Short mmCIF file of N, CA and C in Angstrom, two decimals:
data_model
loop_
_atom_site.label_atom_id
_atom_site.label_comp_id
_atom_site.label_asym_id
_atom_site.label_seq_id
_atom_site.Cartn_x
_atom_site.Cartn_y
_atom_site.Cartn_z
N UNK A 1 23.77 -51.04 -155.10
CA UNK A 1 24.31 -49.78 -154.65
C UNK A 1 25.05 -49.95 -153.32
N UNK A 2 24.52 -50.65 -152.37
CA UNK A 2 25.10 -50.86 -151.09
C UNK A 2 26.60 -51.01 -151.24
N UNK A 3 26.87 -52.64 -152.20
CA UNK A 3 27.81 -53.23 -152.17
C UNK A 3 28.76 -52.18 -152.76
N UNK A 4 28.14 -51.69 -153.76
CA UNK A 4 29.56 -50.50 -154.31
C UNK A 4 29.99 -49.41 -153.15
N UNK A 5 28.84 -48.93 -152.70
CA UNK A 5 29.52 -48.13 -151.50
C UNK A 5 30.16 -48.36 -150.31
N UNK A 6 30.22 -49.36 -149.82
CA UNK A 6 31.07 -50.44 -149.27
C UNK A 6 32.76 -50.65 -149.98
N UNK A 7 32.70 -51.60 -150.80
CA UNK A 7 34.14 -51.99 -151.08
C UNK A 7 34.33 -50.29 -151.31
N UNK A 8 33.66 -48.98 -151.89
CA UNK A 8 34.66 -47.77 -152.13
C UNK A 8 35.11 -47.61 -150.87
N UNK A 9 34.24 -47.32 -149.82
CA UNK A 9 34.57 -46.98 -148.19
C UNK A 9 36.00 -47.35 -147.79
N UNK A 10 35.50 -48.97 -148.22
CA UNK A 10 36.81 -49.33 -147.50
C UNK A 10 38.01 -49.77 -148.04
N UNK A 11 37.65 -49.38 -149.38
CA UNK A 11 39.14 -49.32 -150.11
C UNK A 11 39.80 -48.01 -150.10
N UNK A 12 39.17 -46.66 -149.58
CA UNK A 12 39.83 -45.66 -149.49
C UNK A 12 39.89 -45.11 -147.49
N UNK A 13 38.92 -46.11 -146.72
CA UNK A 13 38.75 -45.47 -145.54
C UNK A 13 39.28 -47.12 -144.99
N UNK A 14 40.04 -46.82 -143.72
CA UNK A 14 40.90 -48.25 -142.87
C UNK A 14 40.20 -47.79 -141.61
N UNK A 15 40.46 -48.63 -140.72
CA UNK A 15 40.19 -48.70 -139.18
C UNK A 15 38.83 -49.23 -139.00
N UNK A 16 37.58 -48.61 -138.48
CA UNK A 16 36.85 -49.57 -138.76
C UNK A 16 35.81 -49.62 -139.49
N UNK A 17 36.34 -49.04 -140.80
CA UNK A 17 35.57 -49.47 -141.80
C UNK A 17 35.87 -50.73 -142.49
N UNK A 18 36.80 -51.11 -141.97
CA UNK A 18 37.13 -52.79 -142.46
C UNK A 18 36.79 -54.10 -141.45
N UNK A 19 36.00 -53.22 -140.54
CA UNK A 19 35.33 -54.28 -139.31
C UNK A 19 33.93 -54.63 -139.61
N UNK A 20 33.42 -53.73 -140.90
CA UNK A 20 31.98 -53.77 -140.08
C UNK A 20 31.66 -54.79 -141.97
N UNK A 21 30.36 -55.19 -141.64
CA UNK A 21 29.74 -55.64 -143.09
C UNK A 21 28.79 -54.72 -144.02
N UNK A 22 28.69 -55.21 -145.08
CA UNK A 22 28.07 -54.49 -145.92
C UNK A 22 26.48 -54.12 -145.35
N UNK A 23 26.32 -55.14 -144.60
CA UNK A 23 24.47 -54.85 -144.05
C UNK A 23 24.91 -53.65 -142.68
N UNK A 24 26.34 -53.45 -142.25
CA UNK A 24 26.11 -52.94 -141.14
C UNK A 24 26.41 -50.97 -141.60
N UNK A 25 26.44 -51.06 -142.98
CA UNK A 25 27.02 -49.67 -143.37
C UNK A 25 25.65 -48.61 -143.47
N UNK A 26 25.59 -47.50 -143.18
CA UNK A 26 24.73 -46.76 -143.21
C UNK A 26 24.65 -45.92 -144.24
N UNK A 27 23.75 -46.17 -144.94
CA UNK A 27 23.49 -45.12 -146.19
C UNK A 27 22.09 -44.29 -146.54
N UNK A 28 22.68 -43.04 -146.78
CA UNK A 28 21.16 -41.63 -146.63
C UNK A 28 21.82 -41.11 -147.77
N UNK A 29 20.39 -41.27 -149.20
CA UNK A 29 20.76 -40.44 -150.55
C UNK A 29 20.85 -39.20 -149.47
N UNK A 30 21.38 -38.11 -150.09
CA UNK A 30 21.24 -36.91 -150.01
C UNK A 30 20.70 -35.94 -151.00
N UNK A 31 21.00 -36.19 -152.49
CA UNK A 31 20.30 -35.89 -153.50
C UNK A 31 20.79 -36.52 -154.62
N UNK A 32 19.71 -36.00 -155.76
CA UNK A 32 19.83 -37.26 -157.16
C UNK A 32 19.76 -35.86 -158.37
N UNK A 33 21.28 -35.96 -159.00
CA UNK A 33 20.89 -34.83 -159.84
C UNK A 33 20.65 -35.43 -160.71
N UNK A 34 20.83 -34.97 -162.17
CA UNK A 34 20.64 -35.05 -163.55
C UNK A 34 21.74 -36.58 -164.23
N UNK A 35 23.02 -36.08 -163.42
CA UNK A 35 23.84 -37.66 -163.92
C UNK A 35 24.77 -38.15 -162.61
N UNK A 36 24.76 -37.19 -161.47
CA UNK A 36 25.43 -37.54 -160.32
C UNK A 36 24.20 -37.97 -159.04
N UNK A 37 24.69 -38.67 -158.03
CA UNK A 37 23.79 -39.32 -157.10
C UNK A 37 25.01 -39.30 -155.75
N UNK A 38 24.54 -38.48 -154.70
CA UNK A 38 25.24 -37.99 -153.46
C UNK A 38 24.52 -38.70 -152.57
N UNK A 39 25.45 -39.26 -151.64
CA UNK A 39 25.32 -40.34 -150.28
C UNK A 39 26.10 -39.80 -149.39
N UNK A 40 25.38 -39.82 -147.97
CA UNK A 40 26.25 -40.01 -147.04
C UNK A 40 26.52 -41.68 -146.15
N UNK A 41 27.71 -42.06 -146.63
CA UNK A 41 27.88 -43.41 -145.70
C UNK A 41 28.46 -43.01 -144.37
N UNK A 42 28.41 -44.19 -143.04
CA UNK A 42 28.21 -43.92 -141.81
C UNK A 42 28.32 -45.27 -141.30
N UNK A 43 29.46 -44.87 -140.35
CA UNK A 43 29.51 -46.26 -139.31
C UNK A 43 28.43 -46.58 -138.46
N UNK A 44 28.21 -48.05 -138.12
CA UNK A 44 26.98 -47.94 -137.30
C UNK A 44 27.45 -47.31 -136.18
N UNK A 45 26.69 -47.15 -135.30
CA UNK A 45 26.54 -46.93 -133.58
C UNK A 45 27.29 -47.90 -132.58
N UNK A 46 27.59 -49.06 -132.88
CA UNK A 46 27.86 -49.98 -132.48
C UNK A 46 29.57 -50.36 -133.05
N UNK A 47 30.55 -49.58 -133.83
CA UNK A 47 31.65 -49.29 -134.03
C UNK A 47 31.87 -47.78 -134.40
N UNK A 48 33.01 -46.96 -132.98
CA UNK A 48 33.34 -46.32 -132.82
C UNK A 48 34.72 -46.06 -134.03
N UNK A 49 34.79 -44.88 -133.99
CA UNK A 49 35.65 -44.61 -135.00
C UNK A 49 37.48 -44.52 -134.58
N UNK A 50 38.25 -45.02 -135.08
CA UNK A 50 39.90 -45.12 -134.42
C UNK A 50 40.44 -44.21 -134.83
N UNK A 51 41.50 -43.13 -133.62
CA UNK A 51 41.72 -41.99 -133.82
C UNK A 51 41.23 -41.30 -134.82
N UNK A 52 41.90 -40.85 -135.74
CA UNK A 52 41.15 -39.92 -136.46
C UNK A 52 40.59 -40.02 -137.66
N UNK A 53 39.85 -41.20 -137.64
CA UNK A 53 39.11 -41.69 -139.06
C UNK A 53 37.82 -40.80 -138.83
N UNK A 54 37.30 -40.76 -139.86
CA UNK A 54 36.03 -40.65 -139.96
C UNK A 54 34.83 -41.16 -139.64
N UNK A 55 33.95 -41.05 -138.98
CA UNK A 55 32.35 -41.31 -138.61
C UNK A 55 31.40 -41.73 -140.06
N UNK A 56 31.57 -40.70 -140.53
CA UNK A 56 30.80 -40.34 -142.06
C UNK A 56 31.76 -39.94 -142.77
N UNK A 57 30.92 -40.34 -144.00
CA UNK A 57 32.10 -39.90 -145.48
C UNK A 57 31.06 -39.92 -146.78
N UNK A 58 31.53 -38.43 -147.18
CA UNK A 58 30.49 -38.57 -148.18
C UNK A 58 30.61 -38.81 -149.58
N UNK A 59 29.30 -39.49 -150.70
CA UNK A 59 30.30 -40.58 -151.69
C UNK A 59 29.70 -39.96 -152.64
N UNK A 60 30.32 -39.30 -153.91
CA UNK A 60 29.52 -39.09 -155.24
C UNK A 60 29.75 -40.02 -156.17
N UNK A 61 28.79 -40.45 -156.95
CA UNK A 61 28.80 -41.06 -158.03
C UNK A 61 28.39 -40.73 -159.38
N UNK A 62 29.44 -40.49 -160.05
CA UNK A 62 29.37 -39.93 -161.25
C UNK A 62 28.20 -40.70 -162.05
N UNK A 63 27.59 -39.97 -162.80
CA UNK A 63 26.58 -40.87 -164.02
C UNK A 63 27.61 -40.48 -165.48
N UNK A 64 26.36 -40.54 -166.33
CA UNK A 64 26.98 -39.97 -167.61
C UNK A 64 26.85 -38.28 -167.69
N UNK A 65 27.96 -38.44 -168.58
CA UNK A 65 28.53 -36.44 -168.89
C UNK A 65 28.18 -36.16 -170.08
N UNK A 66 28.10 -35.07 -170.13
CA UNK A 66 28.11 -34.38 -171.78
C UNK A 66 28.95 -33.71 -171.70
N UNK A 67 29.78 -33.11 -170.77
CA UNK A 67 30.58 -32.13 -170.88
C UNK A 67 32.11 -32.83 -170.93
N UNK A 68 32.17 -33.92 -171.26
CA UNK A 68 33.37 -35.11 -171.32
C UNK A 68 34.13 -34.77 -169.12
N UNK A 69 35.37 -35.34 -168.95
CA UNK A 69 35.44 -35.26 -167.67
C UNK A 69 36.09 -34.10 -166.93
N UNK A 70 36.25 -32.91 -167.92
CA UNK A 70 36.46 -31.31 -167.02
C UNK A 70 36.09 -31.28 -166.26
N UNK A 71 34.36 -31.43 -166.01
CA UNK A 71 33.75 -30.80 -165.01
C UNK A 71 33.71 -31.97 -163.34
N UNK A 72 34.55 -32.89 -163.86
CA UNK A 72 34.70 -33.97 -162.57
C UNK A 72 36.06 -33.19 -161.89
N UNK A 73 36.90 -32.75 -162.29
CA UNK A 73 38.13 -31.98 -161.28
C UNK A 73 37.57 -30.90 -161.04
N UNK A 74 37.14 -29.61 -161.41
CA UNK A 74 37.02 -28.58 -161.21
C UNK A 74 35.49 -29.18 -160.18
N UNK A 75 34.97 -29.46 -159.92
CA UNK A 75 33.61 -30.02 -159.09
C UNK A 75 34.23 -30.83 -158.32
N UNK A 76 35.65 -31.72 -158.41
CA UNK A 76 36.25 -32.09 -156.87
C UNK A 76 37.13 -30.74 -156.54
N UNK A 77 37.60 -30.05 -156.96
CA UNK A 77 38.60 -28.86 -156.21
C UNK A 77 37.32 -27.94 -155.50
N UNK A 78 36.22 -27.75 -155.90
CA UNK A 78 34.95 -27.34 -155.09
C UNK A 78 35.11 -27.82 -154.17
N UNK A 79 34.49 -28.73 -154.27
CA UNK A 79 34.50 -29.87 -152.51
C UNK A 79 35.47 -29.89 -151.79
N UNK A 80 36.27 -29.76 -152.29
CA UNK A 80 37.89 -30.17 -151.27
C UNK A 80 37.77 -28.57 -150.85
N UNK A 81 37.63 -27.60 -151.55
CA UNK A 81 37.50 -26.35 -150.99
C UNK A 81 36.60 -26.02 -150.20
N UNK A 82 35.35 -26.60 -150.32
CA UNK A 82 34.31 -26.19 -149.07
C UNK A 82 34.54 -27.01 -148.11
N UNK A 83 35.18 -28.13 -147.83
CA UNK A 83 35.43 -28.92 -146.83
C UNK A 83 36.22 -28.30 -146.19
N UNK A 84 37.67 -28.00 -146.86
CA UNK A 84 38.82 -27.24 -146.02
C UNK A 84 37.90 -25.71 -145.20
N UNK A 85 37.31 -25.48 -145.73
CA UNK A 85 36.42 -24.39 -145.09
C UNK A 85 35.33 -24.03 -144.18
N UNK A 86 35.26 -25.99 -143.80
CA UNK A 86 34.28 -26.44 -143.49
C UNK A 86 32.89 -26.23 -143.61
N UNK A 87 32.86 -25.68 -144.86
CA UNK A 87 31.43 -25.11 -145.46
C UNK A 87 30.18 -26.46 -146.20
N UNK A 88 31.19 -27.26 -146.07
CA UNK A 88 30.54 -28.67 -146.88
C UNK A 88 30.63 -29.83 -146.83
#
């Protein structure tokens, strides 16, 4: 699990998330549903974040669906909406 949340980090997050190692990444489940599993990853303490990257970033991982992949866009336009709202 580490290693996957890692190369995602830092194949979608630059600055210094491409400094640090896989042992130095911080990871807290947040919850475990039925087929999805929510993380928050986190730079250590010891690398500050460059202008305006992110500190934390939070990672879902899809499991298996029954509902085929509808409910993966309409459940990211959620998120992107409570974020812009800063509700989430």
């Amino acid at each position: 699990m580490r290693d996957k949340a890692f190369d995602i980090c830092r194949t979608f997050l630059s600055g210094q998330w491409d400094n640090i190692s896989s042992d130095d990444l911080i990871i807290n489940k947040i919850s475990i549903g039925l087929s999805n599993q929510l993380y928050i990853c986190s730079l250590p303490d010891t690398h500050k974040p460059i202008g305006d990257e992110p500190r934390d970033a939070l990672l879902r991982l899809y499991g298996q669906t029954i509902d085929g992949d509808d409910y993966k866009v309409t459940d990211s336009l959620i998120t992107m909406l409570l974020s812009e709202r800063r509700l989430g």
